Coordinates of N, CA and C in Angstrom, one line a residue:
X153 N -49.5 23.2 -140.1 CA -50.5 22.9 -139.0 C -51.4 21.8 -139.5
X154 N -52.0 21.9 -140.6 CA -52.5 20.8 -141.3 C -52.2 19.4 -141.1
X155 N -50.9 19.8 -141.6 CA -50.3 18.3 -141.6 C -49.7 17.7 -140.6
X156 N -49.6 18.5 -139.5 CA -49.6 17.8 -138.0 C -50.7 16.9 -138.1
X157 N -51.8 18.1 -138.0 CA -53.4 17.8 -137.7 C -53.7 16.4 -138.4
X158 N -53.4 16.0 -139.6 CA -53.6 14.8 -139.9 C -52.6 13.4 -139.6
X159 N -51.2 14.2 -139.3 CA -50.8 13.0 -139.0 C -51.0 12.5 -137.6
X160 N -51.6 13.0 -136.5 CA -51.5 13.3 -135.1 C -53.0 11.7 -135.1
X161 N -54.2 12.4 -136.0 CA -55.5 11.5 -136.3 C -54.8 10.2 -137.0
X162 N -54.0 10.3 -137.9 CA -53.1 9.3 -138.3 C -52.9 8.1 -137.5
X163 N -52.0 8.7 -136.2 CA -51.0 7.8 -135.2 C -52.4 7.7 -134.2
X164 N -53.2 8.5 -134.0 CA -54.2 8.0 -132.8 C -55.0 6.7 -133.8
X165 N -55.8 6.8 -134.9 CA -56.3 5.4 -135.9 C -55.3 4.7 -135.7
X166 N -54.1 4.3 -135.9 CA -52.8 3.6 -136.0 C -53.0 2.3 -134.5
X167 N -53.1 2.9 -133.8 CA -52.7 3.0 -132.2 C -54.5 2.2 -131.9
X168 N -55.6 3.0 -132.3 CA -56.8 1.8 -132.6 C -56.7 0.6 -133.0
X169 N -56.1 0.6 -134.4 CA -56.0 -0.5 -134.8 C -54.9 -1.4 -134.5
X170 N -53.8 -0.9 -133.4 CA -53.4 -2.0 -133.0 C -53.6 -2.5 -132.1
X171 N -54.4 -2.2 -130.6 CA -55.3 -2.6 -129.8 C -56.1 -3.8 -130.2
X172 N -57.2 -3.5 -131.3 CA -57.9 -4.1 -132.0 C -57.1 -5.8 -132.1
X173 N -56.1 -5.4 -132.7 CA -55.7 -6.4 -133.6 C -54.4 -7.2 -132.4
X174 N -54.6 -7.0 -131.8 CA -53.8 -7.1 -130.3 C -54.8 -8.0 -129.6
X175 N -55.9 -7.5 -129.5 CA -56.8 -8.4 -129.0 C -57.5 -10.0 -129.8
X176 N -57.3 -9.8 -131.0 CA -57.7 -10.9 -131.7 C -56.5 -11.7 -131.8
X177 N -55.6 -11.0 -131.4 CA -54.0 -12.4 -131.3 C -54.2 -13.0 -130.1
X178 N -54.7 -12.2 -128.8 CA -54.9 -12.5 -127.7 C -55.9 -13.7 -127.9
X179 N -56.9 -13.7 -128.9 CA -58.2 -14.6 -128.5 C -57.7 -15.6 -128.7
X180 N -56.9 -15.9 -130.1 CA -56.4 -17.1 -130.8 C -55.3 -17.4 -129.7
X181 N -54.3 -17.0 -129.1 CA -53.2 -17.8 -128.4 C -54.2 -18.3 -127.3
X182 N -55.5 -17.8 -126.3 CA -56.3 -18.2 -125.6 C -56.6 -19.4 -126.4
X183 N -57.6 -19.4 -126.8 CA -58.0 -20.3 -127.5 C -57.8 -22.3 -127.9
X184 N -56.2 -21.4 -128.6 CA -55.3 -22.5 -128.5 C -54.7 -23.2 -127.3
X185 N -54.5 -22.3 -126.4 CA -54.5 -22.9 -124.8 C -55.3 -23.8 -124.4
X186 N -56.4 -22.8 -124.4 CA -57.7 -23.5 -123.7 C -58.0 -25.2 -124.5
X187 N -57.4 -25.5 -125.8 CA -58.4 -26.6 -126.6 C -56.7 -27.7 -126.4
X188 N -55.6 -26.7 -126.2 CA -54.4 -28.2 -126.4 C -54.4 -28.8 -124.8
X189 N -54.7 -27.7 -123.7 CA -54.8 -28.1 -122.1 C -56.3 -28.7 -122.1
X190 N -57.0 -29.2 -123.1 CA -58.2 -29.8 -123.0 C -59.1 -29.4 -121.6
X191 N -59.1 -28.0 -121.4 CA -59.8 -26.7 -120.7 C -61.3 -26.9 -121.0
X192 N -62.2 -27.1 -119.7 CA -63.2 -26.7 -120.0 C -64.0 -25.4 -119.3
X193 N -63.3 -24.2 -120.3 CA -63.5 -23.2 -119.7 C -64.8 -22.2 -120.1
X194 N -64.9 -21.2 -119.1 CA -66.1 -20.4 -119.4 C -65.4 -19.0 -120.2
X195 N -66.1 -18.4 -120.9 CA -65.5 -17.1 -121.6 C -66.4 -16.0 -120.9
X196 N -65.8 -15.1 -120.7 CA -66.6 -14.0 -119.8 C -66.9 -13.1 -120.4
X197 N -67.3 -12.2 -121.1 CA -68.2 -11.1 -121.9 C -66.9 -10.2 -122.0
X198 N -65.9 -10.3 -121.5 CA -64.7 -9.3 -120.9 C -63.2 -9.8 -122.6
X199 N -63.4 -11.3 -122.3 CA -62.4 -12.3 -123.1 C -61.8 -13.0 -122.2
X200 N -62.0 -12.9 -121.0 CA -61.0 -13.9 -119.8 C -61.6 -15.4 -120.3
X201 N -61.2 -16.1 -120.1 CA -61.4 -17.4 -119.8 C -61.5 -18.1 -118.4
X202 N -62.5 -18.8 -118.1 CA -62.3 -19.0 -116.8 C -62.5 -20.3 -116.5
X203 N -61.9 -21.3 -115.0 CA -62.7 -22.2 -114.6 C -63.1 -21.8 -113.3
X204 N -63.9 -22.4 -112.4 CA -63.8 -21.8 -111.1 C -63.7 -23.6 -110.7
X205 N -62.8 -23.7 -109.9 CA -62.5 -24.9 -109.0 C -62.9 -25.3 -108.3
X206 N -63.1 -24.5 -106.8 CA -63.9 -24.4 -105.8 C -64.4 -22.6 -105.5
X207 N -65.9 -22.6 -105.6 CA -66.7 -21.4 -105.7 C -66.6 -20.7 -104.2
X208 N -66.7 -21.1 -103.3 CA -66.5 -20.6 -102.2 C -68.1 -20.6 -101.7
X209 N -67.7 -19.8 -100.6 CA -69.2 -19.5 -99.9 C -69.2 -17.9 -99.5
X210 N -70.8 -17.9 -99.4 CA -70.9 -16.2 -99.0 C -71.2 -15.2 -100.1
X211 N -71.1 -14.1 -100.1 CA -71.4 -13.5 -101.2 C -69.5 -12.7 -101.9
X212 N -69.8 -12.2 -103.1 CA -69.1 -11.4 -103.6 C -68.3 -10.8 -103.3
X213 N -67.0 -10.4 -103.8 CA -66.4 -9.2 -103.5 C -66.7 -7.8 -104.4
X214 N -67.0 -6.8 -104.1 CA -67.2 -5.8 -105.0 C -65.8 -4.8 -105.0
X215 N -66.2 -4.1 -106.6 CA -65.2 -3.2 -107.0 C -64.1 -2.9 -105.8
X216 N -65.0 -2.1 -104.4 CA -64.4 -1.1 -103.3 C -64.3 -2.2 -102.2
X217 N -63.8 -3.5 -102.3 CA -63.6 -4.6 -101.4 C -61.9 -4.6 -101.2
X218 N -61.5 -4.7 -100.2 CA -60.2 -5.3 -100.0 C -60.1 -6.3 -99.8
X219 N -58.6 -7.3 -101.1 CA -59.5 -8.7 -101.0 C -57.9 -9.2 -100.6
X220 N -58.1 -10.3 -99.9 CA -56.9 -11.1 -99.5 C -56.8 -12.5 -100.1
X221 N -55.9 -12.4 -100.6 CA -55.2 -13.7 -102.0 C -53.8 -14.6 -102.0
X222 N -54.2 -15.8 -102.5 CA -53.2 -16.4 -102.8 C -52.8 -16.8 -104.6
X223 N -51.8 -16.3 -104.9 CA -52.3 -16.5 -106.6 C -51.0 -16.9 -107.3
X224 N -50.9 -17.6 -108.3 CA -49.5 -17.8 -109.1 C -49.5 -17.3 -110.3
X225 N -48.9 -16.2 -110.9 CA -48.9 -15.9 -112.0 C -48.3 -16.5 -113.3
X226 N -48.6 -16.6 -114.4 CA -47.8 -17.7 -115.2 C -48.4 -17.5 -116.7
X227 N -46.6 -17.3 -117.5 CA -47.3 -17.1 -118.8 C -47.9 -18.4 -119.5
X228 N -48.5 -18.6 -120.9 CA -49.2 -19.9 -121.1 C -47.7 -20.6 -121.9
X229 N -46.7 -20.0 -121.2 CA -45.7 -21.4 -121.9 C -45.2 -22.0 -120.7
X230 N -45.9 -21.5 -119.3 CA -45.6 -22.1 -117.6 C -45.1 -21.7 -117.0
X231 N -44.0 -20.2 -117.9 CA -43.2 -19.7 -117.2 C -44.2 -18.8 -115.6
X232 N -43.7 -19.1 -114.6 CA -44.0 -18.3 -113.3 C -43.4 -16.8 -113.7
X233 N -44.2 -16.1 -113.6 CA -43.4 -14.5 -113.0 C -43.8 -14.1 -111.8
X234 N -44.8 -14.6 -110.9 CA -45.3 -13.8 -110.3 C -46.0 -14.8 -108.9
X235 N -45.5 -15.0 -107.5 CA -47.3 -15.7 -107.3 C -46.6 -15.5 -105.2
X236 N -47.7 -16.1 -104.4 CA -47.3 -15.6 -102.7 C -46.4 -17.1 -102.8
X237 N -45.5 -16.8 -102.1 CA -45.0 -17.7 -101.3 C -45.8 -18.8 -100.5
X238 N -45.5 -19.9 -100.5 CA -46.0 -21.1 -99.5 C -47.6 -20.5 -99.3
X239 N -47.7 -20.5 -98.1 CA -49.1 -20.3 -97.7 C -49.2 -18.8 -97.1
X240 N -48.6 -17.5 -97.4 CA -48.6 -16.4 -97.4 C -49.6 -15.7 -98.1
X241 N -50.3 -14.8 -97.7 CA -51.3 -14.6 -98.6 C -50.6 -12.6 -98.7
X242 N -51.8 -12.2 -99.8 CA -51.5 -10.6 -100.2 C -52.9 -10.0 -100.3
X243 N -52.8 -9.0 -99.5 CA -54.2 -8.3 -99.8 C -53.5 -6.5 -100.3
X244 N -54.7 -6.2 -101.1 CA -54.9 -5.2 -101.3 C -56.1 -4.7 -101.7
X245 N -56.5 -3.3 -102.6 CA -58.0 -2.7 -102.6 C -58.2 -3.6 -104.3
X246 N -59.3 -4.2 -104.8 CA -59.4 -4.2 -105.4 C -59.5 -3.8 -106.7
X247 N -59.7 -2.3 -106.6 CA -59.6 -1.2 -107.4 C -58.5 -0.8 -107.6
X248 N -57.3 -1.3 -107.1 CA -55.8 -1.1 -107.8 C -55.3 -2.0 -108.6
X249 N -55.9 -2.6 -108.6 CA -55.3 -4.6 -109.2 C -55.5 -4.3 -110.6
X250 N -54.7 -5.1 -111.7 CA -55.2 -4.7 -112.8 C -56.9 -5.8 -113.4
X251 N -57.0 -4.7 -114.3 CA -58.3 -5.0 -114.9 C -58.8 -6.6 -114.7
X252 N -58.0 -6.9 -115.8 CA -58.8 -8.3 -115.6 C -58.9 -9.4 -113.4
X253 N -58.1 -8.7 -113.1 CA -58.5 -9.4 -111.6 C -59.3 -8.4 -110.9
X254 N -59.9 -7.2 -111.5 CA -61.3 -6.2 -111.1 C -62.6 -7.5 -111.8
X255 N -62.2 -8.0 -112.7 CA -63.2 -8.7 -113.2 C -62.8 -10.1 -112.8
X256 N -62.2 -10.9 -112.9 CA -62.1 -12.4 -111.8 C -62.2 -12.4 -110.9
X257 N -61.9 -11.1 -109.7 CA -62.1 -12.0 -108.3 C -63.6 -12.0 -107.8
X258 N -64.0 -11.0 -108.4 CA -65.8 -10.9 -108.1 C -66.4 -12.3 -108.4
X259 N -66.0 -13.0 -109.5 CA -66.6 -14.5 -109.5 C -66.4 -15.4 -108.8
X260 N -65.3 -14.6 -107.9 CA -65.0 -15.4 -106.5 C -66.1 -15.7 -105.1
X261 N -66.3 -16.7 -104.5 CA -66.5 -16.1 -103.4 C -65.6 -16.3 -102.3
X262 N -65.5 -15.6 -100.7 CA -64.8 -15.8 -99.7 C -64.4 -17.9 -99.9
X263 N -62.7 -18.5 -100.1 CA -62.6 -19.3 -99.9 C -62.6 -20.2 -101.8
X264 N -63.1 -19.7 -102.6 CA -62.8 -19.8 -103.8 C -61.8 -19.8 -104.4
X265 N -61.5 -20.8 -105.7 CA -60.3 -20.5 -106.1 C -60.7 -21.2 -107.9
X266 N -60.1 -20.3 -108.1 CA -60.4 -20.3 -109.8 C -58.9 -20.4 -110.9
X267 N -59.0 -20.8 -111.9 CA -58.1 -20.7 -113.3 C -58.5 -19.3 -114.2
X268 N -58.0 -18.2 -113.9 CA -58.6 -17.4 -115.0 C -57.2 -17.1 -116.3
X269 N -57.8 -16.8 -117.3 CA -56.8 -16.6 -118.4 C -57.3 -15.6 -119.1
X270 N -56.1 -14.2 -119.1 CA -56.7 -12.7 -118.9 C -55.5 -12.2 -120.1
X271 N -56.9 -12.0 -120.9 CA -55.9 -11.3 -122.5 C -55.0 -10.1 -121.8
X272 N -53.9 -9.8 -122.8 CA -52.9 -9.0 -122.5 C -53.7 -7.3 -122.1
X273 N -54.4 -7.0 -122.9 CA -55.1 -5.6 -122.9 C -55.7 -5.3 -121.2
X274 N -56.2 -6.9 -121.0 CA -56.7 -6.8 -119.1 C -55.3 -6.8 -118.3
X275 N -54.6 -7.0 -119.1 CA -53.5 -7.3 -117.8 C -52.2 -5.9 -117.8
X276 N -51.0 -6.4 -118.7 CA -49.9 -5.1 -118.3 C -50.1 -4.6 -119.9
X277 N -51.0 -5.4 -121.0 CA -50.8 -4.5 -122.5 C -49.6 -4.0 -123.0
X278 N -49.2 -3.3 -123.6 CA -47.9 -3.0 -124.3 C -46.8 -2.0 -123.6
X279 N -47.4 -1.7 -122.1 CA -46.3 -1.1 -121.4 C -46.0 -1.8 -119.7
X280 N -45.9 -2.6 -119.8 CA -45.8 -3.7 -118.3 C -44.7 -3.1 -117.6
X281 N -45.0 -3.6 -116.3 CA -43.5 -3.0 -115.5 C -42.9 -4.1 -115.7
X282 N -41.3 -3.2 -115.6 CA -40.4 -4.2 -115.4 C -40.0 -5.8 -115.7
X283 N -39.8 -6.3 -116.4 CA -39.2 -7.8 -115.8 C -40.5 -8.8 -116.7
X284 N -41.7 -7.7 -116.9 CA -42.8 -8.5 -117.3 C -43.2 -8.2 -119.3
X285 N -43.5 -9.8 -119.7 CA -43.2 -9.3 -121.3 C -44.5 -8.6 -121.1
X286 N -44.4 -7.8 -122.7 CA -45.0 -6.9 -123.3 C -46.3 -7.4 -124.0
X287 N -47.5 -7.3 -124.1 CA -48.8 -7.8 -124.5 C -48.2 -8.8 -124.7
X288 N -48.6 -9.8 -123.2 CA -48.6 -11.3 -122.9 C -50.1 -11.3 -122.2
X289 N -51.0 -12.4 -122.6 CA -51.8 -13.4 -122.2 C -51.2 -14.2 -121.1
X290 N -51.8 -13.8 -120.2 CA -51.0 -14.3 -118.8 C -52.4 -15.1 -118.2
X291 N -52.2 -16.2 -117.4 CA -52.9 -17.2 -116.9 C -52.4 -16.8 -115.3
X292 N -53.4 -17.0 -114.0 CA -53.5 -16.8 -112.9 C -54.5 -17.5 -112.2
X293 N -53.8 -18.1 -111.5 CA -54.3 -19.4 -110.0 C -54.6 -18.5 -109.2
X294 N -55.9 -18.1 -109.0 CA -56.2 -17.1 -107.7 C -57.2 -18.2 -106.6
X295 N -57.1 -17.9 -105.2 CA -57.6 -18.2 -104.3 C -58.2 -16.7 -103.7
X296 N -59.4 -16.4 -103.6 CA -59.8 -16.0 -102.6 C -60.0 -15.9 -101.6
X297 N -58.9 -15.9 -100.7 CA -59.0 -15.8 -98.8 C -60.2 -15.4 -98.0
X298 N -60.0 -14.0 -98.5 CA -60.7 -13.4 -97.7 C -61.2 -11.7 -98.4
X299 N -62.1 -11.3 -98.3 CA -62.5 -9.7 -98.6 C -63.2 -8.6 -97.5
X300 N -62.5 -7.7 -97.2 CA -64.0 -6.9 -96.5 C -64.1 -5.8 -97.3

């Protein structure tokens, strides 16, 4: 029972320290993006990177907003995985979206559209659905449509 007990504290420290260390790979591939794309980006208290393009007008989206978007997802070697069709937009509740677009679209306002670059930990981390790599630093073209 012991020695469960310590290996169990074992794999949860283990499992700390690769998050940790997950995220400092994240900074440096950011990083390196941000300075070879000669990016002049803002860093968000979070680790996103951001530009905002056009700010929009009006106020905020909060956490419990439903926000309607146009966005292109894309890893930092260009590959697309993800984005609306033509001028099709996608709404959903904010609070389902992952992490790091709980924290980009709020810098949005109604009609905004920004560059964010969102460490793997904000985004699908080491268990992604499907189709999508595994602690990838993914970059996303979001527009702001609309929120109520």
């Amino acid at each position: 029972m012991k020695k469960l007990f310590v290996l169990a504290v074992a794999a949860l420290l283990f499992g700390s320290c690769s998050k940790e260390d997950q995220a400092v790979i994240d900074r440096d591939i950011i990083l390196d993006y941000v300075a070879t794309n000669n990016l002049n980006a803002t860093e968000h208290e979070s680790g996103i990177f951001y530009l905002i393009d056009t700010p929009g007008q009006g106020g905020n989206p909060t956490l419990n907003a439903e926000v309607t978007v146009r966005y292109k997802g894309y890893y930092l070697d260009g590959q697309v995985f993800d984005e609306t069709p033509g001028s099709e937009t996608r709404s959903w509740p904010l609070s389902y979206l992952i992490e790091g677009w709980q924290i980009c679209i709020p810098l949005l306002k109604k009609g905004g559209k920004g560059l964010f670059i969102i460490p793997s930990g904000l985004a699908y981390g080491s268990n992604p659905p499907q189709g999508v790599r595994k602690n990838a630093v993914m970059a996303f073209e979001i527009e702001l449509v609309d929120f109520q």
